[in-house]
mmCIF file of C-alpha atoms in Angstrom:
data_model
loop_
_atom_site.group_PDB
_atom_site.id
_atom_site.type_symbol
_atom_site.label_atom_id
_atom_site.label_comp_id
_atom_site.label_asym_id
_atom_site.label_seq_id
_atom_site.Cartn_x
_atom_site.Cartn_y
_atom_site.Cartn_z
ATOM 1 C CA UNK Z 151 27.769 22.883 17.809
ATOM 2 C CA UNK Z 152 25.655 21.985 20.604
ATOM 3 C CA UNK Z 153 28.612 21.659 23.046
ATOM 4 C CA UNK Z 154 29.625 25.308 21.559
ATOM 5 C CA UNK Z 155 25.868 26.459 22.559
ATOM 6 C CA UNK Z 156 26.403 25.242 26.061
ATOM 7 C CA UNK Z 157 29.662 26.939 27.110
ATOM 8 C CA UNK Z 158 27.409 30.521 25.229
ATOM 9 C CA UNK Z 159 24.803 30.239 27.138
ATOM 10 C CA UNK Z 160 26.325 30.510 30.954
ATOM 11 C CA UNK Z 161 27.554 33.511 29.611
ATOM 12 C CA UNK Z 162 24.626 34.848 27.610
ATOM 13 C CA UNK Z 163 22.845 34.147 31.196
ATOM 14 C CA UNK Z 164 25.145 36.881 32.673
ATOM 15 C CA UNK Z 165 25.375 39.407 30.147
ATOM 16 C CA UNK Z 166 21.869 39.623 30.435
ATOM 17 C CA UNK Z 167 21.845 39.771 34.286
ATOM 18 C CA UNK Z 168 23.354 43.201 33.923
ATOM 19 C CA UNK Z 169 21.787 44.837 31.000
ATOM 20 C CA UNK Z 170 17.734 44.089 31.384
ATOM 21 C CA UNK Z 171 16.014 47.150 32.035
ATOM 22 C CA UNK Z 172 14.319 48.347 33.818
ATOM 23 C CA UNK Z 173 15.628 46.141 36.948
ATOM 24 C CA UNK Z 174 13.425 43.511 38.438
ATOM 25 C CA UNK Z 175 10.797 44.596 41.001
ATOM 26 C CA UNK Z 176 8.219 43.447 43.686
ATOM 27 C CA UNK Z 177 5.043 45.418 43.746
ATOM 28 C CA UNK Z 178 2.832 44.720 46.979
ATOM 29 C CA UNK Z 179 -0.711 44.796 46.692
ATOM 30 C CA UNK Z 180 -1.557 44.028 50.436
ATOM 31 C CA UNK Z 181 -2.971 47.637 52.439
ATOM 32 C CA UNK Z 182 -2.261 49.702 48.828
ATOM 33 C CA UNK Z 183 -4.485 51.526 46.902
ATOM 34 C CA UNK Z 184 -5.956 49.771 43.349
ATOM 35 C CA UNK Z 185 -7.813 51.589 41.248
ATOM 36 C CA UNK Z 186 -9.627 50.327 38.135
ATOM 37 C CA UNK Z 187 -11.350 51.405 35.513
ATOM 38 C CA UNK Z 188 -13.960 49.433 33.795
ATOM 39 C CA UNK Z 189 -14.115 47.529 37.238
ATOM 40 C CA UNK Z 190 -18.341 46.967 37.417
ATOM 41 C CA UNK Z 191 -18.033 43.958 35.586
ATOM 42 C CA UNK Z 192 -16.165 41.562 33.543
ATOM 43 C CA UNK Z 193 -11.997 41.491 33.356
ATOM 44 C CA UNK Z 194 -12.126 44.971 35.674
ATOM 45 C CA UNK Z 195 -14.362 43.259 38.705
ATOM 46 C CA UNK Z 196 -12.507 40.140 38.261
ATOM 47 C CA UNK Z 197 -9.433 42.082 39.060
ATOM 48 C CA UNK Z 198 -10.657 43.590 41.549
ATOM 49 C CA UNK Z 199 -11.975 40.676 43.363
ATOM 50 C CA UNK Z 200 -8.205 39.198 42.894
ATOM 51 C CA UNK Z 201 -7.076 42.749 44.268
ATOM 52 C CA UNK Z 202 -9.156 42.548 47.580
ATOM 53 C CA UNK Z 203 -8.473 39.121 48.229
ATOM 54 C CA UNK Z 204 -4.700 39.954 48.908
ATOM 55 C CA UNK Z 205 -5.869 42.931 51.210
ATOM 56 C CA UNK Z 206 -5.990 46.061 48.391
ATOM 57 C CA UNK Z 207 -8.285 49.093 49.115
ATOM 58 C CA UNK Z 208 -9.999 49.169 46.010
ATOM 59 C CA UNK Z 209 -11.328 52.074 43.970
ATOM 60 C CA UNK Z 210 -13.675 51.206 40.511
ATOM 61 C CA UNK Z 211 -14.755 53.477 37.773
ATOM 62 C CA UNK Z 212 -17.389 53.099 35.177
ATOM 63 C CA UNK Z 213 -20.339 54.909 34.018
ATOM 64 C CA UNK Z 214 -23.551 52.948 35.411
ATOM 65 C CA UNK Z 215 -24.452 53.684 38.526
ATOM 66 C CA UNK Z 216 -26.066 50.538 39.285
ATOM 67 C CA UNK Z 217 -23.497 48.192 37.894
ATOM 68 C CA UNK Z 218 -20.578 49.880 40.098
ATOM 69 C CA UNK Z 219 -23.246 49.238 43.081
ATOM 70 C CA UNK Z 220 -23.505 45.751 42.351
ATOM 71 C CA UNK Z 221 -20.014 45.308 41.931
ATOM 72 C CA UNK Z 222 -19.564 47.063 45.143
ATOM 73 C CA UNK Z 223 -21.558 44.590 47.547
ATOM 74 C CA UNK Z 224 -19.754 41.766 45.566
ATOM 75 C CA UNK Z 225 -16.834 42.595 46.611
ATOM 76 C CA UNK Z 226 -17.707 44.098 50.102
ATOM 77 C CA UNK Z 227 -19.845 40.362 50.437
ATOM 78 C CA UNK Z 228 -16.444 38.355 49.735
ATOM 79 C CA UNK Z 229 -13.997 40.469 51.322
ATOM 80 C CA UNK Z 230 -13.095 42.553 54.484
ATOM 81 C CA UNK Z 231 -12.063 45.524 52.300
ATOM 82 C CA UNK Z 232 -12.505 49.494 51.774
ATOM 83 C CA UNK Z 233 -14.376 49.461 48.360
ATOM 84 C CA UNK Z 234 -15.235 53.034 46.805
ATOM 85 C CA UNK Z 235 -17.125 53.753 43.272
ATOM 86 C CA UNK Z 236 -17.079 56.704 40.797
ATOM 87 C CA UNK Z 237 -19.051 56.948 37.840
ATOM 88 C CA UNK Z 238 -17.465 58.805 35.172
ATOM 89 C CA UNK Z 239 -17.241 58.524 30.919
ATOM 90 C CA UNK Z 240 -13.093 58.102 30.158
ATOM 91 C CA UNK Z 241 -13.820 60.402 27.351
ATOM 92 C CA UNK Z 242 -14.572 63.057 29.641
ATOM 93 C CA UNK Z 243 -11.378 64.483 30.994
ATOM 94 C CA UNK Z 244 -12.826 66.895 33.715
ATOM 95 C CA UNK Z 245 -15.270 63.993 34.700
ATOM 96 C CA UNK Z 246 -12.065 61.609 34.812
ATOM 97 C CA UNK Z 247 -10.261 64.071 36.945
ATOM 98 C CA UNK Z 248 -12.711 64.795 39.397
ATOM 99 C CA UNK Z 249 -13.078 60.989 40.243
ATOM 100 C CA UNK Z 250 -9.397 60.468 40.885
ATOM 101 C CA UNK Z 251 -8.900 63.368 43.135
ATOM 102 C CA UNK Z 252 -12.200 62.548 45.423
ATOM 103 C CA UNK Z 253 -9.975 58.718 45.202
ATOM 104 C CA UNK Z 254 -7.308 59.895 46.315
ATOM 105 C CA UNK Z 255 -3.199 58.976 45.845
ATOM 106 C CA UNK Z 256 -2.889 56.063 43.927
ATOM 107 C CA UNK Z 257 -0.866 53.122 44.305
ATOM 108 C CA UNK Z 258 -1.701 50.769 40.974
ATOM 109 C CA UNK Z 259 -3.751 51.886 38.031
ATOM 110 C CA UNK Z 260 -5.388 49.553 35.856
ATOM 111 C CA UNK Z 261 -6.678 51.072 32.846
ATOM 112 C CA UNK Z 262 -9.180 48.234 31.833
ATOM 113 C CA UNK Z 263 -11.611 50.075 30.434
ATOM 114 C CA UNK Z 264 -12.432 49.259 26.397
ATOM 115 C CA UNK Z 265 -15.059 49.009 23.989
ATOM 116 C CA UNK Z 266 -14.715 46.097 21.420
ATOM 117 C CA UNK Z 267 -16.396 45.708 17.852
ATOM 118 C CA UNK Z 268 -15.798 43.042 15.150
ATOM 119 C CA UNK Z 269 -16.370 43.922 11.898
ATOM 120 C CA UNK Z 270 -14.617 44.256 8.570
ATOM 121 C CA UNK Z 271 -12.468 47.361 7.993
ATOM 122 C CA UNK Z 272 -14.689 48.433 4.918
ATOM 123 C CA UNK Z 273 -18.491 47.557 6.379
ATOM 124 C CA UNK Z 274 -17.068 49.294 9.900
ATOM 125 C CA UNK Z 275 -18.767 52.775 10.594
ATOM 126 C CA UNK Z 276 -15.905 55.609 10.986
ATOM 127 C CA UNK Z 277 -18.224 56.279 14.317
ATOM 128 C CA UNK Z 278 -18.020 53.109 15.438
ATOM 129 C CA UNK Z 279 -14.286 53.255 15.018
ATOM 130 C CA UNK Z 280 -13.989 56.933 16.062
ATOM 131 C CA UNK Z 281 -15.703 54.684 19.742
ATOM 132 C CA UNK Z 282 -13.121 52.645 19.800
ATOM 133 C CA UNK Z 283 -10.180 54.637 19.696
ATOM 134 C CA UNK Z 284 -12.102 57.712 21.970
ATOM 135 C CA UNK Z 285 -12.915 54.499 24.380
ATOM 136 C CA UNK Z 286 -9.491 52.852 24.170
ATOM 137 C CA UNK Z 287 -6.940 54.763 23.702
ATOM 138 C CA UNK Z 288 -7.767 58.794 24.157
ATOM 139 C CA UNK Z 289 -9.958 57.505 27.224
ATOM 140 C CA UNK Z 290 -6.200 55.720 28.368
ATOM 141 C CA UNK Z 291 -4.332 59.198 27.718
ATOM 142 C CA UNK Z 292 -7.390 61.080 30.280
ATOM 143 C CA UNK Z 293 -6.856 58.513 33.177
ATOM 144 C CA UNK Z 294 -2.994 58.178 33.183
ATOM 145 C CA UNK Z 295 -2.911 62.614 32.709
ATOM 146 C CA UNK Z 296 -5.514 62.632 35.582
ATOM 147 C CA UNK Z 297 -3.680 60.172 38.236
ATOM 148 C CA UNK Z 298 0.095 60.523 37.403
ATOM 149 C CA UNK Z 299 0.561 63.426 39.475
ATOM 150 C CA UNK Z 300 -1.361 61.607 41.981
ATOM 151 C CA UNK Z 301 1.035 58.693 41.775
ATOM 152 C CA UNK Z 302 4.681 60.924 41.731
ATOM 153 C CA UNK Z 303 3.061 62.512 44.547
ATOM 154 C CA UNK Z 304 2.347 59.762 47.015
ATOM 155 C CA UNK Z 305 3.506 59.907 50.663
ATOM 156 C CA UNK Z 306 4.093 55.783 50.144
ATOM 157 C CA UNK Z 307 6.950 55.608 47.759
ATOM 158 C CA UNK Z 308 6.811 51.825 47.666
ATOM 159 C CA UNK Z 309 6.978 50.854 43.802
ATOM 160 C CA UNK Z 310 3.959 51.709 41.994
ATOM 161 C CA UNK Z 311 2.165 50.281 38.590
ATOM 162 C CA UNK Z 312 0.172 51.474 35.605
ATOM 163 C CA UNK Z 313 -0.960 48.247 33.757
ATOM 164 C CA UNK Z 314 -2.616 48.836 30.747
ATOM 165 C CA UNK Z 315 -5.468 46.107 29.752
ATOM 166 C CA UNK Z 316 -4.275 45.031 25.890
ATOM 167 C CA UNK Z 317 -5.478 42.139 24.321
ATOM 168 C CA UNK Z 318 -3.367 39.809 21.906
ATOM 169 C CA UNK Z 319 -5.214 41.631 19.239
ATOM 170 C CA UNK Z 320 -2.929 44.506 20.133
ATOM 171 C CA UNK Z 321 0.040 42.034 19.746
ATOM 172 C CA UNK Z 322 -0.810 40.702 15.967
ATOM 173 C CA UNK Z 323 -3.332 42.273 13.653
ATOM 174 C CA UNK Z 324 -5.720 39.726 12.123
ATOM 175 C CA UNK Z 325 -8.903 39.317 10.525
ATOM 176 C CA UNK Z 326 -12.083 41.850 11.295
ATOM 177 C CA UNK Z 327 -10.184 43.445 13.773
ATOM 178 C CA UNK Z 328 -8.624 46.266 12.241
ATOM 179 C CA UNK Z 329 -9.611 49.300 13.916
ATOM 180 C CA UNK Z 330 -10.027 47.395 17.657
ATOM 181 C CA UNK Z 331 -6.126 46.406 17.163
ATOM 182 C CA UNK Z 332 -5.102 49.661 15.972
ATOM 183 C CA UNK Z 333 -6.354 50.755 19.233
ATOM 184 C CA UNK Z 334 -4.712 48.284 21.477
ATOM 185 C CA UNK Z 335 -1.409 49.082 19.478
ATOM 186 C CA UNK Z 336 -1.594 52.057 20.449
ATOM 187 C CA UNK Z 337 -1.556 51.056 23.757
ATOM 188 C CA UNK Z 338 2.253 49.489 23.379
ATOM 189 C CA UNK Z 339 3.719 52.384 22.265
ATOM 190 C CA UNK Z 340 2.130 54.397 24.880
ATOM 191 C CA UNK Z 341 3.233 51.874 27.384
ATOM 192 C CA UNK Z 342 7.008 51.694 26.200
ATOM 193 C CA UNK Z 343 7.096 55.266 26.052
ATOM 194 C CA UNK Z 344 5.730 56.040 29.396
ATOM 195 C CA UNK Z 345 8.088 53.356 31.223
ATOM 196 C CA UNK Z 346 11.404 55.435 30.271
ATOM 197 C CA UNK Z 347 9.250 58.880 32.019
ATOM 198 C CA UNK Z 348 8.304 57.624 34.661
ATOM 199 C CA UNK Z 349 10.665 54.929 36.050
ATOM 200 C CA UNK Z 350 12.347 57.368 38.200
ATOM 201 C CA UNK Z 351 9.277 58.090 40.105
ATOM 202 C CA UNK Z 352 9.384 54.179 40.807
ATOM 203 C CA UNK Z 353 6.318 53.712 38.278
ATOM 204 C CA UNK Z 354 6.207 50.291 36.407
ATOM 205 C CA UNK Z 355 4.219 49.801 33.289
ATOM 206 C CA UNK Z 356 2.676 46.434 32.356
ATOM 207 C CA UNK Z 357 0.507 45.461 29.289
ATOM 208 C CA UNK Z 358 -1.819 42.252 29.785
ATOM 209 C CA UNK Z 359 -2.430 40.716 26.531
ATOM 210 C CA UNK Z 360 -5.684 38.220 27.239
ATOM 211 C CA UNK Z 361 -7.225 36.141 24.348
ATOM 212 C CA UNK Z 362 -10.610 36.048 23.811
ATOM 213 C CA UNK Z 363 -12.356 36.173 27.102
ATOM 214 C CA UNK Z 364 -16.104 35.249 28.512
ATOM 215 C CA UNK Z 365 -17.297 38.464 28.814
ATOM 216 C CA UNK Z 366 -20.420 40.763 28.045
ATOM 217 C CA UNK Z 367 -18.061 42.525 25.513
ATOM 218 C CA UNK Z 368 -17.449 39.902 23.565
ATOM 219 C CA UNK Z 369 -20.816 38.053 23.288
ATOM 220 C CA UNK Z 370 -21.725 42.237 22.096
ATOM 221 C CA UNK Z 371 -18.642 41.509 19.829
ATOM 222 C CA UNK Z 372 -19.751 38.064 18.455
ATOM 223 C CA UNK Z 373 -23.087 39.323 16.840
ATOM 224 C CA UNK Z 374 -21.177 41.611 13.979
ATOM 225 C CA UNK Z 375 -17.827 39.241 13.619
ATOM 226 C CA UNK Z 376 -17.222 37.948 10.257
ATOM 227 C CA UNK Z 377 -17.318 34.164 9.880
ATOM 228 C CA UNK Z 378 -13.881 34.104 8.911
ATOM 229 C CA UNK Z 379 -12.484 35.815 12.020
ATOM 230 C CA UNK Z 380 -14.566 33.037 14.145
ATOM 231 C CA UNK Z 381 -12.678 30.891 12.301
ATOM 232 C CA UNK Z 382 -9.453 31.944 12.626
ATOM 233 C CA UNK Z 383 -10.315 33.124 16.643
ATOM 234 C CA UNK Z 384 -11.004 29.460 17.247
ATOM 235 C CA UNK Z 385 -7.867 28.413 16.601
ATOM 236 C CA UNK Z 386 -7.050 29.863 20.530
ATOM 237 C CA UNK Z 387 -9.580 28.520 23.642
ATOM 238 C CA UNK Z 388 -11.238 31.197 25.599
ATOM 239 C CA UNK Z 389 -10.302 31.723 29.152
ATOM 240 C CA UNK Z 390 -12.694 33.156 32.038
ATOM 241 C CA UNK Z 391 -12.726 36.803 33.568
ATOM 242 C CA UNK Z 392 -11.373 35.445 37.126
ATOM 243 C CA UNK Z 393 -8.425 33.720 35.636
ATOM 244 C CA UNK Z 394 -7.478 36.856 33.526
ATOM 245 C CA UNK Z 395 -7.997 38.466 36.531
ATOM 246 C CA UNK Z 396 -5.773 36.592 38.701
ATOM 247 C CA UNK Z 397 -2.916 36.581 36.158
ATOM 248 C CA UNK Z 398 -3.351 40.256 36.058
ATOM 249 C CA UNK Z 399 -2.571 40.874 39.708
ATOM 250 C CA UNK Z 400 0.417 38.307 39.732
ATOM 251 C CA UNK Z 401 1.934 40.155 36.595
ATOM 252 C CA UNK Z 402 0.985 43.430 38.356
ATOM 253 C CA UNK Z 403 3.403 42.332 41.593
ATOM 254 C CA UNK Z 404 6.401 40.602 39.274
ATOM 255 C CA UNK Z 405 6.412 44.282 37.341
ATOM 256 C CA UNK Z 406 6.112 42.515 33.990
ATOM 257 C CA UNK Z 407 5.845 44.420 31.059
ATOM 258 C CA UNK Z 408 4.175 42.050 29.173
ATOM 259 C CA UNK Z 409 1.236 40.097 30.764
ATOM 260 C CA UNK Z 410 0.564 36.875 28.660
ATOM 261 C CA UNK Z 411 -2.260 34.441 30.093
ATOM 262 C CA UNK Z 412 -1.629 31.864 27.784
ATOM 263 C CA UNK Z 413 1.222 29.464 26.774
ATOM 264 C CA UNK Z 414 0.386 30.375 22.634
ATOM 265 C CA UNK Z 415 0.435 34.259 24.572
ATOM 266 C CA UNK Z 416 3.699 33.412 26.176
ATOM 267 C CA UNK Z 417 4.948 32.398 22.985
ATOM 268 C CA UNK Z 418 3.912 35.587 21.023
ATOM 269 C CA UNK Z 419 5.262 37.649 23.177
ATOM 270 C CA UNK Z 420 8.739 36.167 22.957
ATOM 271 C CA UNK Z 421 8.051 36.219 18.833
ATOM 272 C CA UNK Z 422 6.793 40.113 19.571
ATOM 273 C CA UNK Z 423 9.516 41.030 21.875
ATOM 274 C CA UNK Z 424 11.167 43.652 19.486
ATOM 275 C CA UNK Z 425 12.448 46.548 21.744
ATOM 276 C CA UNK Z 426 9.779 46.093 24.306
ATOM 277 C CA UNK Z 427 11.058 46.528 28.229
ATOM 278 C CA UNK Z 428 12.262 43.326 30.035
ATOM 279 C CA UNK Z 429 12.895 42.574 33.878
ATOM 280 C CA UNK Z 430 13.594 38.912 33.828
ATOM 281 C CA UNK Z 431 17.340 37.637 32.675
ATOM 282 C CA UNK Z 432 15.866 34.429 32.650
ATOM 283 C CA UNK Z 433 12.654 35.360 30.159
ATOM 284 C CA UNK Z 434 15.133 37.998 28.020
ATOM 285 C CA UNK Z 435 17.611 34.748 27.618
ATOM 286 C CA UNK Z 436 14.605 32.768 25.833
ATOM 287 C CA UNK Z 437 13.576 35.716 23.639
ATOM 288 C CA UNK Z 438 16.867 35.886 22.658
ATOM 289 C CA UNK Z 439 17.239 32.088 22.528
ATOM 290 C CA UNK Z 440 13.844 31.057 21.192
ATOM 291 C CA UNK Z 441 12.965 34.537 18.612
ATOM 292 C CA UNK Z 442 13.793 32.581 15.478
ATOM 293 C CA UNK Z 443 11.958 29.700 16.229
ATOM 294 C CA UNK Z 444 8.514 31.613 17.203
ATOM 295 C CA UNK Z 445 9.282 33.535 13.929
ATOM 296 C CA UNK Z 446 8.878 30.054 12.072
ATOM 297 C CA UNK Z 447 5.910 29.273 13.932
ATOM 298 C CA UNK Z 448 4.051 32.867 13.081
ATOM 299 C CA UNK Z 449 4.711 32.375 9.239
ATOM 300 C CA UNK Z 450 3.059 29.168 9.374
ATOM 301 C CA UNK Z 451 0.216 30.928 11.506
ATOM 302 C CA UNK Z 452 0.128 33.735 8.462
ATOM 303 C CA UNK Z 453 0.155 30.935 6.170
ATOM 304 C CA UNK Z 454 -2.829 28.924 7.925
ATOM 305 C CA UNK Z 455 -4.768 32.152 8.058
ATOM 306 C CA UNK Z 456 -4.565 33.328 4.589
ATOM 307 C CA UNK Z 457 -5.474 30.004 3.345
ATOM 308 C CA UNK Z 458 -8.627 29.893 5.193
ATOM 309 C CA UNK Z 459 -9.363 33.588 4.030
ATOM 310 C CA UNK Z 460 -8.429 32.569 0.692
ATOM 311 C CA UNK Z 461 -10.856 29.921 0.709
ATOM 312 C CA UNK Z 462 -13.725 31.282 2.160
ATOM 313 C CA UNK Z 463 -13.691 34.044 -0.032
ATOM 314 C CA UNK Z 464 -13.420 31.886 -2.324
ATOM 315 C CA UNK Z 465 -16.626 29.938 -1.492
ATOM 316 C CA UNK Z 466 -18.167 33.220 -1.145
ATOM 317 C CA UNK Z 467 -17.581 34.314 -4.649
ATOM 318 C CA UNK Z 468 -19.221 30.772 -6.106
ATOM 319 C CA UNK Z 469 -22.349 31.150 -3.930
ATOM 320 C CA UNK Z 470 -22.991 34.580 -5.627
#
């Protein structure tokens, strides 16, 4: 059996050679235009910072004033770069619109932007989640309509990206974050979509999936989330805003589709594969390779997590 597995897989190798799609691409970063949203601080200034270090022009968008300054002369401080700042609400189309023209032809969109509240689905305020989905996802839909005929349109016809800032939340649904995945779902099938429209303008989707990161957000985020999603969040270490940011940028260049940070992200998005994009023979072989195994491991993650929900509610119900 094993011997049989080794003569397959030479030629599993090469099948796959010729049928991942899109084909694999090199995105430069160095003298190109990068323009963020969400970039004042946080995942979005991180980036940028990564961005500027490799010789980008940047471009950040967010709605203080003072925060984009800041950012600004952080960047300008640490790098020899062109740095330019628009304040702007992604729920506001016109506003949206306006900033990207002034910007100017784009060469790589992040959409980092997002607003992020824990809370069980039936204590959650429909406004709150009406925020999050306005924020996330219709505030997504206004940048990409504003810039994409920015991007077709560009004099440089060097490849081009749109990454999209997920979150593994938007990969598996679990505990307290209902509405905040449902959002960054969203985001996938937006992203999967868009890839097939726009590949022949040499446009290249990517979706960064971070964990839990050290940011503003999330300490917000902490204050309302249910004891038994810290729980089951603390099963997976939180990483820092500059290394999300430098994986970001490195994804950005490969063309990924998927951005993991992690290994345990790495190995969710091979169990979350499903009909999702894929450059790399060599990362298509192990999704094909490695999908039942991962499969195993996320029914024993279910299984872990409804135990401990089980429980506490459990606990909860005695102590009443």
């Amino acid at each position: 059996m094993v011997l049989f597995g080794l003569l397959l897989l030479p030629i599993l190798l090469l099948l796959l050679y010729f049928i991942v799609r899109p084909r694999p691409i090199n995105i430069p970063i160095k003298n190109r235009h990068v323009f963020i949203t969400g970039g004042s601080m946080g995942i979005g200034l991180a980036i940028a910072k990564q961005a500027a270090s490799e010789g980008a022009r940047i471009s950040l968008l967010a709605r203080s004033v003072d925060q984009l300054q800041k950012a600004k002369e952080s960047i300008c401080q640490a790098y020899e770069v062109e740095v330019s700042i628009f304040s702007a609400d992604v729920r506001d189309y016109d506003a949206v619109e306006r900033a990207i023209n002034e910007a100017g032809s784009i060469d790589v969109l992040v959409v980092n932007h997002g607003v992020y509240y824990l809370e069980e689905f039936e204590t959650q305020g429909l406004d709150v989640m009406k925020t999050m989905i306005d924020v996330n996802l219709m505030g997504s839909f206004n940048v990409i309509k504003a810039a994409l005929p920015l991007m077709k349109d560009r004099k440089d016809k060097e490849p081009a990206s749109i990454a999209l800032m997920s979150s593994m939340a938007g990969q598996v649904g679990t505990y307290g974050f209902a509405a905040y995945s449902a959002t960054k779902f969203g985001l996938r099938g937006l992203a999967e979509a868009l890839q097939q429209e726009v590949l022949e303008n040499n446009i290249h989707l990517s979706l960064i999936s971070p964990p839990v990161t050290e940011t503003l957000g999330f300490e917000q985020a902490r204050k309302t989330m249910p004891e038994i999603t810290k729980i089951i969040s603390s099963t997976s270490t939180e990483m820092k805003a500059e290394e999300v940011g430098k994986i970001t940028i490195q994804g950005i260049k490969s063309g990924s589709f998927i951005i993991p940070c992690k290994l345990d992200g790495r190995a969710l998005a091979i169990a979350t594969a499903g009909l999702s994009p894929q450059r790399c023979f060599i990362m298509a072989s192990l999704e094909v390779v490695f999908v039942g195994l991962f499969r195993f491991v996320a029914l024993f993650l279910q299984w872990n997590w409804y135990g401990i929900i089980k429980k506490k509610k459990g606990n909860s119900r005695k102590n009443q």
